[in-house]
Amino acid sequence: MRAIRRFTVRTVLPEQLAALDELAQNLRWSWHAPTRELFASIDPDLWSDVRGDPVALLAALGSDRLAALAADEGFTGRVRAASDDLHRYLRDPQWYQGQTTTSGGELPQAIAYFSPEFGITSVLPQYSGGLGILAGDHLKSASDMGVPIVGVGLLYGAGYFRQSLTRDAWQVETYPLLDPDGLPLAVLREEDGTPAVISLALPGGRSLHAHVWVAAVGRVPLLLLDSNVPENDDAARKVTDRLYGGGGEHRLQQELLLGVGGVRALRAWSRLTGAPEPEVYHTNEGHAGFLGVERIRELVGSGLSVGEAHEAVRAATVFTTHTPVPAGIDRFPKELVSAYFGGDNTMAGVPVETVLALGAEDYDGGDPTVFNMAVMGLRLGGRANGVSLLHGQVSREMFEGLWPGFDSREVPITSVTNGVHSPTWVAPRLAAVEAERMGLDEITAPEASAGWLDPSKVSDAELWALRGEMRGELVAEAQRRVRKSWRERGASPAELGWVDDVLSPDVLTIGFARRVPTYKRLTLMLRDQERLKALLLHPERPVQLIVAGKSHPADDSGKRLIQQLVRFADDPEVRHRIVFLPNYDIGMAQSLYPGCDVWLNNPLRPLEASGTSGMKSALNGGLNLSIEDGWWAEWYDGENGWGIPTADGVEDADRRDDLEAAALYDLVESQVAPAFYGRSADGVPSRWLELVRHTLATLGPKVQATRMVSEYVHGLYAPAAQAGRVLAADGFAAAKDLAGWKAHVRGSWPQVRVDHVESAGIGEAVQVGDRLTVRAYVSLGPLSPDDVDVQVVHGRVTEADVIDEFTAESLALVESYETGRHAFGGEVGLDTSGPFGYTVRIVPRHQHLASVAELGLVANA
């Protein structure tokens, strides 16, 4: 019999234990080991049964147990100490409070961080993969550093799905419903105690309403909008039913609620709590892009024109793209977007044509029938970045159509390489050794310091034993999960005696876990199954593989890859050496990373934007074995793991996979396994541990999310805040000036051209040290010389006369003539030998432009 209503009844704690509720409600416990240990000590078996969920633990305690705890002075003293520690953490100045901008100015008072998913803890399953885990690590590190971020997302009724397998190894999804009252969340309430309601207009006279749930992520509030509220009709209640669920219109409604509703939730949060309004808005991928439209609407309502509001909004917006392929971007039919922003649904003062123009693919190769969320993100983001150096380059090439006439290297998309939150991902036993034997400076210093490189602090024997303990814990956990999976697949206990022999704590362990889109190539390891079997079953140097990953519910090709892998792993000949663990999530990951000796990653280069799982392995002393893509292309140095050679340029996909799989087998057979099993007289693999120490000492500091967040603060947030303040000052005078100037330049640009270029100063035999004199005659139409920058672009040229490596230098105004003609001139020093070339171009110039390419206008000679 099904209940017609479900709710959670919370435990009333004795006064002596009241602080436990605050400790359970603040998600700092998810990365703060002492707080977790406090809860675990209440009832270790129950703690295990509730899978480390403090809220569930407290709810399951009986009144007798609570009374006993309240009478235990030793325990209540620990509770008070933990509460005091949390309050100091929330109150005391941190890294951010001691920072200033590069010019000595003030950093932003508040930064809004929008993301469709947040991976904080498995207790709050609001994530599907790397995007959400990255967002969670961003918030946690911001909290530790005192960065005043407020997160904005959606509260999904079922979160992401739970994965299981059929007997035939086909992925099955189930969606356990989440009760917000049973989660570490609090609803945002008005002063009269009623829930704050966020409302949006929908086509057909309907409305979409949402309540706002607040998760305390340490110092960072995370606002999650929930449409499953009584104010909505049945269809609107389902908008936040599942993460990435439903079809195109359902996804559009989710992204409207996230973007438009998210801004309105921020306004309610500031109004009800007194928190400062954000000065910077960070869009983590394009899903939240409509936040810019809502902010334009707000400013238009205060008296600005759409163009003026656009400039003010753009200046203070940061857009991060995580997508290396166009197919990964949300694109909606233009007519669908029109239905939500046009007709009776038109936003006051913001014509539907303005909205459609933001996401229009009105460039060579674009599709005029669609609305592109990433394109809107770039047009509304004054600053944009990819998530690794290589991904920044890929993104500049992918989106260069938005800036025609510019070389892809000048496309205004920079990069901040992702990082991971080490307190979340480093095994507690390893973290304890680091804390006991080394100082924080030694662990996080950007340069290799004594730390892990000093055997007197942790000997080879100790380090090897520590790695062995973590491997053994993973083997035990994997056996438990394999047994559970087979029971779900229909096997009886009598059939599962073999599970006791699955994996070994003494065998080289390779991990592979991630989402399962095709480009990540889950089954590359199966290209030559006999060769893989030979590696798994090698008599002296065996290898064991632990594999996990979820395929999107609608991706049957991904499900077939899982099925292929699981069928191989089911083979009695190898099933003790390779396992697939269903339902990959944060909880599983936290046991996988410490226990694996090697982390495998073999995407199709360059389709891995960053990929952070290998970073988490490295922080635990694991070595990476990876295609040189994403972050690994940037930081692989030959001593922190192995780079799998790629068959770049081979167009036959099967041939490429065969070549790269063979390279993978070769590395494992000839380098990885011999290093692991090559033991010295004391039974320790000295060479292996050299690689582990080098990884911990040199790669460990680089992969920290603290490094990533500091780069965002100084490289993107501070400049965006400063630009936003400048354009908003004096009644948005600078925004009005910039908007008017841009309109003038765009209207005049067809008359701008380079008429003639003259050069002098060099003879037939050009030598290093010579100086080239350049004079350019240009027509600017109604523009003045102050509106433009006339540049000589010079550098090394290819055989096709393409300037491959270039520098752009401004030429000075020399003389002006009638009808808008001018002469500009200057000198170029020839400092290097080799083939050299130059050209002249004209670009717009204004003190408030973030990039010469911002307008996408250039006149080349």
mmCIF file of C-alpha atoms in Angstrom, residues 193-499:
data_model
loop_
_atom_site.group_PDB
_atom_site.id
_atom_site.type_symbol
_atom_site.label_atom_id
_atom_site.label_comp_id
_atom_site.label_asym_id
_atom_site.label_seq_id
_atom_site.Cartn_x
_atom_site.Cartn_y
_atom_site.Cartn_z
ATOM 1 C CA GLY A 193 7.932 31.733 8.739
ATOM 2 C CA THR A 194 6.437 30.774 5.386
ATOM 3 C CA PRO A 195 8.747 29.396 2.674
ATOM 4 C CA ALA A 196 10.169 31.993 0.291
ATOM 5 C CA VAL A 197 8.694 31.410 -3.162
ATOM 6 C CA ILE A 198 10.470 32.087 -6.459
ATOM 7 C CA SER A 199 8.135 32.437 -9.461
ATOM 8 C CA LEU A 200 8.594 32.435 -13.238
ATOM 9 C CA ALA A 201 6.061 32.888 -15.994
ATOM 10 C CA LEU A 202 5.521 29.984 -18.409
ATOM 11 C CA PRO A 203 3.763 29.943 -21.784
ATOM 12 C CA GLY A 204 0.013 29.589 -21.795
ATOM 13 C CA GLY A 205 -0.502 31.721 -18.715
ATOM 14 C CA ARG A 206 1.053 29.099 -16.415
ATOM 15 C CA SER A 207 3.569 29.798 -13.667
ATOM 16 C CA LEU A 208 6.530 27.912 -12.279
ATOM 17 C CA HIS A 209 7.112 28.304 -8.557
ATOM 18 C CA ALA A 210 9.982 27.035 -6.432
ATOM 19 C CA HIS A 211 11.045 26.940 -2.825
ATOM 20 C CA VAL A 212 14.706 27.497 -1.941
ATOM 21 C CA TRP A 213 16.557 24.961 0.158
ATOM 22 C CA VAL A 214 19.862 26.000 1.698
ATOM 23 C CA ALA A 215 22.780 23.636 2.244
ATOM 24 C CA ALA A 216 25.591 24.915 4.473
ATOM 25 C CA VAL A 217 28.813 23.881 2.743
ATOM 26 C CA GLY A 218 31.120 25.070 5.476
ATOM 27 C CA ARG A 219 31.106 28.848 5.111
ATOM 28 C CA VAL A 220 29.396 28.695 1.706
ATOM 29 C CA PRO A 221 25.598 28.729 1.382
ATOM 30 C CA LEU A 222 24.289 26.600 -1.483
ATOM 31 C CA LEU A 223 20.815 27.616 -2.692
ATOM 32 C CA LEU A 224 18.860 24.784 -4.332
ATOM 33 C CA LEU A 225 15.552 25.517 -6.064
ATOM 34 C CA ASP A 226 12.795 22.923 -5.750
ATOM 35 C CA SER A 227 9.691 22.974 -7.981
ATOM 36 C CA ASN A 228 7.926 20.131 -6.144
ATOM 37 C CA VAL A 229 5.800 22.558 -4.171
ATOM 38 C CA PRO A 230 2.027 22.943 -3.594
ATOM 39 C CA GLU A 231 1.874 26.217 -5.551
ATOM 40 C CA ASN A 232 2.601 24.372 -8.854
ATOM 41 C CA ASP A 233 0.402 22.325 -11.134
ATOM 42 C CA ASP A 234 1.407 18.692 -11.680
ATOM 43 C CA ALA A 235 3.591 19.409 -14.708
ATOM 44 C CA ALA A 236 5.464 22.244 -13.032
ATOM 45 C CA ARG A 237 6.091 20.134 -9.932
ATOM 46 C CA LYS A 238 8.086 17.728 -12.116
ATOM 47 C CA VAL A 239 10.507 20.322 -13.495
ATOM 48 C CA THR A 240 13.095 19.398 -10.855
ATOM 49 C CA ASP A 241 12.208 15.725 -10.739
ATOM 50 C CA ARG A 242 15.519 14.364 -12.068
ATOM 51 C CA LEU A 243 18.980 15.607 -12.905
ATOM 52 C CA TYR A 244 19.273 15.873 -16.705
ATOM 53 C CA GLY A 245 15.937 14.134 -17.080
ATOM 54 C CA GLY A 246 13.170 14.567 -19.636
ATOM 55 C CA GLY A 247 13.215 15.944 -23.145
ATOM 56 C CA GLY A 248 14.168 19.277 -24.677
ATOM 57 C CA GLU A 249 11.381 21.379 -23.201
ATOM 58 C CA HIS A 250 11.821 19.831 -19.764
ATOM 59 C CA ARG A 251 15.544 20.621 -19.891
ATOM 60 C CA LEU A 252 14.796 24.181 -21.017
ATOM 61 C CA GLN A 253 12.457 24.646 -18.054
ATOM 62 C CA GLN A 254 15.152 23.372 -15.700
ATOM 63 C CA GLU A 255 17.667 25.819 -17.151
ATOM 64 C CA LEU A 256 15.209 28.697 -16.933
ATOM 65 C CA LEU A 257 14.626 27.901 -13.282
ATOM 66 C CA LEU A 258 18.355 27.602 -12.654
ATOM 67 C CA GLY A 259 19.278 30.841 -14.445
ATOM 68 C CA VAL A 260 16.324 33.188 -14.061
ATOM 69 C CA GLY A 261 15.022 31.598 -10.872
ATOM 70 C CA GLY A 262 18.546 31.401 -9.455
ATOM 71 C CA VAL A 263 19.018 35.169 -9.695
ATOM 72 C CA ARG A 264 15.666 35.704 -8.000
ATOM 73 C CA ALA A 265 16.666 33.229 -5.277
ATOM 74 C CA LEU A 266 19.835 35.250 -4.693
ATOM 75 C CA ARG A 267 17.771 38.392 -4.301
ATOM 76 C CA ALA A 268 15.531 36.665 -1.749
ATOM 77 C CA TRP A 269 18.593 35.313 0.089
ATOM 78 C CA SER A 270 20.147 38.773 0.388
ATOM 79 C CA ARG A 271 16.842 40.354 1.393
ATOM 80 C CA LEU A 272 16.136 37.812 4.121
ATOM 81 C CA THR A 273 19.652 37.306 5.506
ATOM 82 C CA GLY A 274 21.340 40.645 4.869
ATOM 83 C CA ALA A 275 24.013 38.921 2.748
ATOM 84 C CA PRO A 276 25.640 41.265 0.208
ATOM 85 C CA GLU A 277 24.442 41.104 -3.396
ATOM 86 C CA PRO A 278 26.945 39.244 -5.591
ATOM 87 C CA GLU A 279 29.364 41.410 -7.510
ATOM 88 C CA VAL A 280 30.414 38.557 -9.809
ATOM 89 C CA TYR A 281 28.299 35.837 -11.435
ATOM 90 C CA HIS A 282 30.105 32.640 -12.439
ATOM 91 C CA THR A 283 28.319 30.324 -14.864
ATOM 92 C CA ASN A 284 29.688 26.792 -14.573
ATOM 93 C CA GLU A 285 28.874 25.557 -18.112
ATOM 94 C CA GLY A 286 26.050 26.955 -20.221
ATOM 95 C CA HIS A 287 23.084 25.456 -18.372
ATOM 96 C CA ALA A 288 22.649 28.546 -16.184
ATOM 97 C CA GLY A 289 23.140 31.084 -18.969
ATOM 98 C CA PHE A 290 19.691 32.609 -18.647
ATOM 99 C CA LEU A 291 20.882 34.274 -15.448
ATOM 100 C CA GLY A 292 22.311 36.998 -17.716
ATOM 101 C CA VAL A 293 18.919 37.593 -19.318
ATOM 102 C CA GLU A 294 17.324 38.015 -15.900
ATOM 103 C CA ARG A 295 20.001 40.471 -14.807
ATOM 104 C CA ILE A 296 19.480 42.461 -18.023
ATOM 105 C CA ARG A 297 15.753 42.551 -17.223
ATOM 106 C CA GLU A 298 16.497 43.894 -13.743
ATOM 107 C CA LEU A 299 18.693 46.699 -15.074
ATOM 108 C CA VAL A 300 16.293 47.606 -17.870
ATOM 109 C CA GLY A 301 13.646 47.937 -15.166
ATOM 110 C CA SER A 302 15.883 50.449 -13.391
ATOM 111 C CA GLY A 303 16.120 52.668 -16.464
ATOM 112 C CA LEU A 304 18.931 51.308 -18.662
ATOM 113 C CA SER A 305 18.531 50.376 -22.291
ATOM 114 C CA VAL A 306 18.990 46.708 -23.259
ATOM 115 C CA GLY A 307 22.409 47.476 -24.735
ATOM 116 C CA GLU A 308 23.538 49.372 -21.641
ATOM 117 C CA ALA A 309 22.282 46.611 -19.361
ATOM 118 C CA HIS A 310 24.048 44.010 -21.482
ATOM 119 C CA GLU A 311 27.385 45.763 -21.018
ATOM 120 C CA ALA A 312 26.926 46.053 -17.246
ATOM 121 C CA VAL A 313 25.926 42.403 -16.940
ATOM 122 C CA ARG A 314 28.671 41.146 -19.215
ATOM 123 C CA ALA A 315 31.435 42.958 -17.350
ATOM 124 C CA ALA A 316 30.722 41.110 -14.096
ATOM 125 C CA THR A 317 30.069 37.644 -15.544
ATOM 126 C CA VAL A 318 32.508 34.719 -15.786
ATOM 127 C CA PHE A 319 31.685 31.783 -18.061
ATOM 128 C CA THR A 320 33.433 28.422 -17.777
ATOM 129 C CA THR A 321 33.056 25.875 -20.557
ATOM 130 C CA HIS A 322 33.731 22.204 -19.853
ATOM 131 C CA THR A 323 32.755 20.941 -23.285
ATOM 132 C CA PRO A 324 35.360 19.900 -25.877
ATOM 133 C CA VAL A 325 32.820 18.925 -28.571
ATOM 134 C CA PRO A 326 29.819 20.784 -30.028
ATOM 135 C CA ALA A 327 27.609 17.723 -29.416
ATOM 136 C CA GLY A 328 28.031 18.222 -25.672
ATOM 137 C CA ILE A 329 26.379 21.650 -25.676
ATOM 138 C CA ASP A 330 22.704 22.204 -24.906
ATOM 139 C CA ARG A 331 20.952 23.528 -28.012
ATOM 140 C CA PHE A 332 17.233 24.217 -28.212
ATOM 141 C CA PRO A 333 14.962 24.892 -31.203
ATOM 142 C CA LYS A 334 14.742 28.641 -31.681
ATOM 143 C CA GLU A 335 10.944 28.408 -31.767
ATOM 144 C CA LEU A 336 10.914 26.776 -28.326
ATOM 145 C CA VAL A 337 12.982 29.562 -26.795
ATOM 146 C CA SER A 338 10.712 32.093 -28.525
ATOM 147 C CA ALA A 339 7.697 30.542 -26.808
ATOM 148 C CA TYR A 340 9.294 31.123 -23.401
ATOM 149 C CA PHE A 341 10.539 34.667 -24.044
ATOM 150 C CA GLY A 342 8.037 36.018 -26.558
ATOM 151 C CA GLY A 343 4.351 36.827 -26.840
ATOM 152 C CA ASP A 344 2.596 37.045 -23.497
ATOM 153 C CA ASN A 345 5.795 35.733 -21.881
ATOM 154 C CA THR A 346 8.035 38.592 -23.029
ATOM 155 C CA MET A 347 10.209 39.933 -20.227
ATOM 156 C CA ALA A 348 9.468 43.548 -19.515
ATOM 157 C CA GLY A 349 11.796 45.663 -21.617
ATOM 158 C CA VAL A 350 13.682 42.690 -23.126
ATOM 159 C CA PRO A 351 12.390 41.834 -26.620
ATOM 160 C CA VAL A 352 12.463 38.173 -27.624
ATOM 161 C CA GLU A 353 14.735 39.144 -30.529
ATOM 162 C CA THR A 354 17.347 40.293 -28.012
ATOM 163 C CA VAL A 355 17.241 36.943 -26.222
ATOM 164 C CA LEU A 356 17.408 34.930 -29.445
ATOM 165 C CA ALA A 357 20.397 36.948 -30.659
ATOM 166 C CA LEU A 358 22.366 35.927 -27.564
ATOM 167 C CA GLY A 359 22.256 32.230 -28.481
ATOM 168 C CA ALA A 360 22.156 32.524 -32.271
ATOM 169 C CA GLU A 361 24.632 30.449 -34.288
ATOM 170 C CA ASP A 362 24.930 33.299 -36.798
ATOM 171 C CA TYR A 363 28.425 32.391 -37.935
ATOM 172 C CA ASP A 364 29.929 30.220 -40.646
ATOM 173 C CA GLY A 365 28.916 26.623 -40.050
ATOM 174 C CA GLY A 366 26.265 27.533 -37.469
ATOM 175 C CA ASP A 367 22.684 26.288 -37.514
ATOM 176 C CA PRO A 368 20.250 29.230 -37.770
ATOM 177 C CA THR A 369 17.394 27.121 -36.372
ATOM 178 C CA VAL A 370 18.870 26.535 -32.925
ATOM 179 C CA PHE A 371 19.621 28.449 -29.739
ATOM 180 C CA ASN A 372 23.046 27.563 -28.346
ATOM 181 C CA MET A 373 23.507 27.843 -24.566
ATOM 182 C CA ALA A 374 27.315 27.964 -24.721
ATOM 183 C CA VAL A 375 27.209 30.725 -27.323
ATOM 184 C CA MET A 376 24.904 32.683 -25.030
ATOM 185 C CA GLY A 377 27.328 32.059 -22.166
ATOM 186 C CA LEU A 378 30.203 33.496 -24.191
ATOM 187 C CA ARG A 379 28.194 36.522 -25.339
ATOM 188 C CA LEU A 380 27.111 37.274 -21.787
ATOM 189 C CA GLY A 381 30.464 36.491 -20.184
ATOM 190 C CA GLY A 382 33.023 39.245 -20.151
ATOM 191 C CA ARG A 383 35.578 36.621 -19.165
ATOM 192 C CA ALA A 384 35.588 33.001 -20.246
ATOM 193 C CA ASN A 385 37.786 30.000 -19.610
ATOM 194 C CA GLY A 386 38.322 26.345 -20.341
ATOM 195 C CA VAL A 387 39.419 23.883 -17.671
ATOM 196 C CA SER A 388 42.951 22.929 -18.780
ATOM 197 C CA LEU A 389 45.548 24.465 -21.058
ATOM 198 C CA LEU A 390 44.721 22.021 -23.838
ATOM 199 C CA HIS A 391 40.985 22.505 -23.358
ATOM 200 C CA GLY A 392 41.456 26.264 -23.537
ATOM 201 C CA GLN A 393 43.101 25.785 -26.928
ATOM 202 C CA VAL A 394 40.355 23.396 -28.071
ATOM 203 C CA SER A 395 37.680 25.851 -26.913
ATOM 204 C CA ARG A 396 39.272 28.764 -28.758
ATOM 205 C CA GLU A 397 39.257 26.710 -31.945
ATOM 206 C CA MET A 398 35.720 25.419 -31.391
ATOM 207 C CA PHE A 399 34.226 28.874 -30.842
ATOM 208 C CA GLU A 400 36.418 30.996 -33.129
ATOM 209 C CA GLY A 401 33.451 31.574 -35.445
ATOM 210 C CA LEU A 402 32.175 34.081 -32.890
ATOM 211 C CA TRP A 403 35.259 36.214 -33.542
ATOM 212 C CA PRO A 404 35.710 36.149 -37.339
ATOM 213 C CA GLY A 405 38.959 37.497 -38.689
ATOM 214 C CA PHE A 406 40.945 36.736 -35.545
ATOM 215 C CA ASP A 407 43.409 33.937 -35.132
ATOM 216 C CA SER A 408 42.079 31.267 -32.781
ATOM 217 C CA ARG A 409 44.867 32.119 -30.337
ATOM 218 C CA GLU A 410 43.270 35.552 -29.834
ATOM 219 C CA VAL A 411 39.806 34.212 -29.102
ATOM 220 C CA PRO A 412 39.101 35.560 -25.585
ATOM 221 C CA ILE A 413 38.885 32.221 -23.794
ATOM 222 C CA THR A 414 41.611 31.580 -21.258
ATOM 223 C CA SER A 415 42.039 28.517 -19.050
ATOM 224 C CA VAL A 416 42.095 27.584 -15.384
ATOM 225 C CA THR A 417 43.084 23.975 -14.925
ATOM 226 C CA ASN A 418 40.743 22.136 -12.605
ATOM 227 C CA GLY A 419 41.816 20.988 -9.171
ATOM 228 C CA VAL A 420 40.447 18.721 -6.455
ATOM 229 C CA HIS A 421 39.640 19.245 -2.778
ATOM 230 C CA SER A 422 42.261 17.159 -1.037
ATOM 231 C CA PRO A 423 40.507 16.853 2.381
ATOM 232 C CA THR A 424 37.638 15.136 0.561
ATOM 233 C CA TRP A 425 39.739 12.740 -1.501
ATOM 234 C CA VAL A 426 42.885 11.898 0.465
ATOM 235 C CA ALA A 427 42.544 8.712 2.522
ATOM 236 C CA PRO A 428 42.325 9.545 6.246
ATOM 237 C CA ARG A 429 45.263 7.274 7.104
ATOM 238 C CA LEU A 430 47.476 8.993 4.519
ATOM 239 C CA ALA A 431 46.306 12.442 5.630
ATOM 240 C CA ALA A 432 47.162 11.508 9.224
ATOM 241 C CA VAL A 433 50.716 10.548 8.226
ATOM 242 C CA GLU A 434 51.138 13.819 6.319
ATOM 243 C CA ALA A 435 49.849 15.854 9.244
ATOM 244 C CA GLU A 436 52.055 14.030 11.742
ATOM 245 C CA ARG A 437 55.302 13.943 9.755
ATOM 246 C CA MET A 438 55.144 17.061 7.567
ATOM 247 C CA GLY A 439 54.035 20.660 7.726
ATOM 248 C CA LEU A 440 51.287 22.089 5.549
ATOM 249 C CA ASP A 441 53.863 24.127 3.638
ATOM 250 C CA GLU A 442 55.718 20.973 2.647
ATOM 251 C CA ILE A 443 52.555 19.306 1.367
ATOM 252 C CA THR A 444 51.162 22.232 -0.643
ATOM 253 C CA ALA A 445 54.285 24.153 -1.727
ATOM 254 C CA PRO A 446 54.285 24.781 -5.493
ATOM 255 C CA GLU A 447 57.931 23.712 -5.667
ATOM 256 C CA ALA A 448 59.109 20.295 -4.572
ATOM 257 C CA SER A 449 60.100 20.540 -0.924
ATOM 258 C CA ALA A 450 61.528 18.074 1.549
ATOM 259 C CA GLY A 451 58.169 16.494 2.462
ATOM 260 C CA TRP A 452 57.598 13.241 0.650
ATOM 261 C CA LEU A 453 61.048 13.394 -0.945
ATOM 262 C CA ASP A 454 62.673 12.957 2.461
ATOM 263 C CA PRO A 455 62.762 9.231 3.414
ATOM 264 C CA SER A 456 63.604 10.162 6.983
ATOM 265 C CA LYS A 457 60.046 11.442 7.423
ATOM 266 C CA VAL A 458 58.334 8.411 5.900
ATOM 267 C CA SER A 459 60.605 5.489 5.055
ATOM 268 C CA ASP A 460 60.165 3.354 1.961
ATOM 269 C CA ALA A 461 59.047 0.462 4.129
ATOM 270 C CA GLU A 462 56.408 2.634 5.855
ATOM 271 C CA LEU A 463 55.182 4.110 2.588
ATOM 272 C CA TRP A 464 54.953 0.680 0.948
ATOM 273 C CA ALA A 465 53.100 -0.734 3.956
ATOM 274 C CA LEU A 466 50.700 2.222 3.899
ATOM 275 C CA ARG A 467 49.976 1.721 0.220
ATOM 276 C CA GLY A 468 49.439 -1.993 0.890
ATOM 277 C CA GLU A 469 46.932 -1.297 3.663
ATOM 278 C CA MET A 470 44.927 1.005 1.413
ATOM 279 C CA ARG A 471 45.011 -1.578 -1.386
ATOM 280 C CA GLY A 472 43.805 -4.252 1.020
ATOM 281 C CA GLU A 473 40.903 -2.087 2.175
ATOM 282 C CA LEU A 474 39.882 -1.557 -1.450
ATOM 283 C CA VAL A 475 40.012 -5.282 -2.175
ATOM 284 C CA ALA A 476 37.710 -5.996 0.795
ATOM 285 C CA GLU A 477 35.315 -3.253 -0.293
ATOM 286 C CA ALA A 478 35.336 -4.486 -3.899
ATOM 287 C CA GLN A 479 34.534 -8.025 -2.773
ATOM 288 C CA ARG A 480 31.576 -6.707 -0.788
ATOM 289 C CA ARG A 481 30.297 -4.748 -3.762
ATOM 290 C CA VAL A 482 30.793 -7.634 -6.208
ATOM 291 C CA ARG A 483 28.819 -9.948 -3.951
ATOM 292 C CA LYS A 484 26.044 -7.381 -3.584
ATOM 293 C CA SER A 485 25.923 -6.818 -7.345
ATOM 294 C CA TRP A 486 25.644 -10.534 -8.096
ATOM 295 C CA ARG A 487 22.843 -10.894 -5.566
ATOM 296 C CA GLU A 488 21.002 -8.088 -7.361
ATOM 297 C CA ARG A 489 21.647 -9.887 -10.652
ATOM 298 C CA GLY A 490 19.815 -12.929 -9.292
ATOM 299 C CA ALA A 491 22.626 -15.144 -8.014
ATOM 300 C CA SER A 492 22.101 -17.193 -4.866
ATOM 301 C CA PRO A 493 24.618 -17.263 -1.992
ATOM 302 C CA ALA A 494 25.506 -20.840 -2.949
ATOM 303 C CA GLU A 495 26.809 -19.591 -6.310
ATOM 304 C CA LEU A 496 29.067 -16.909 -4.883
ATOM 305 C CA GLY A 497 31.804 -18.708 -3.024
ATOM 306 C CA TRP A 498 34.262 -17.587 -5.713
ATOM 307 C CA VAL A 499 33.842 -13.963 -4.640
#
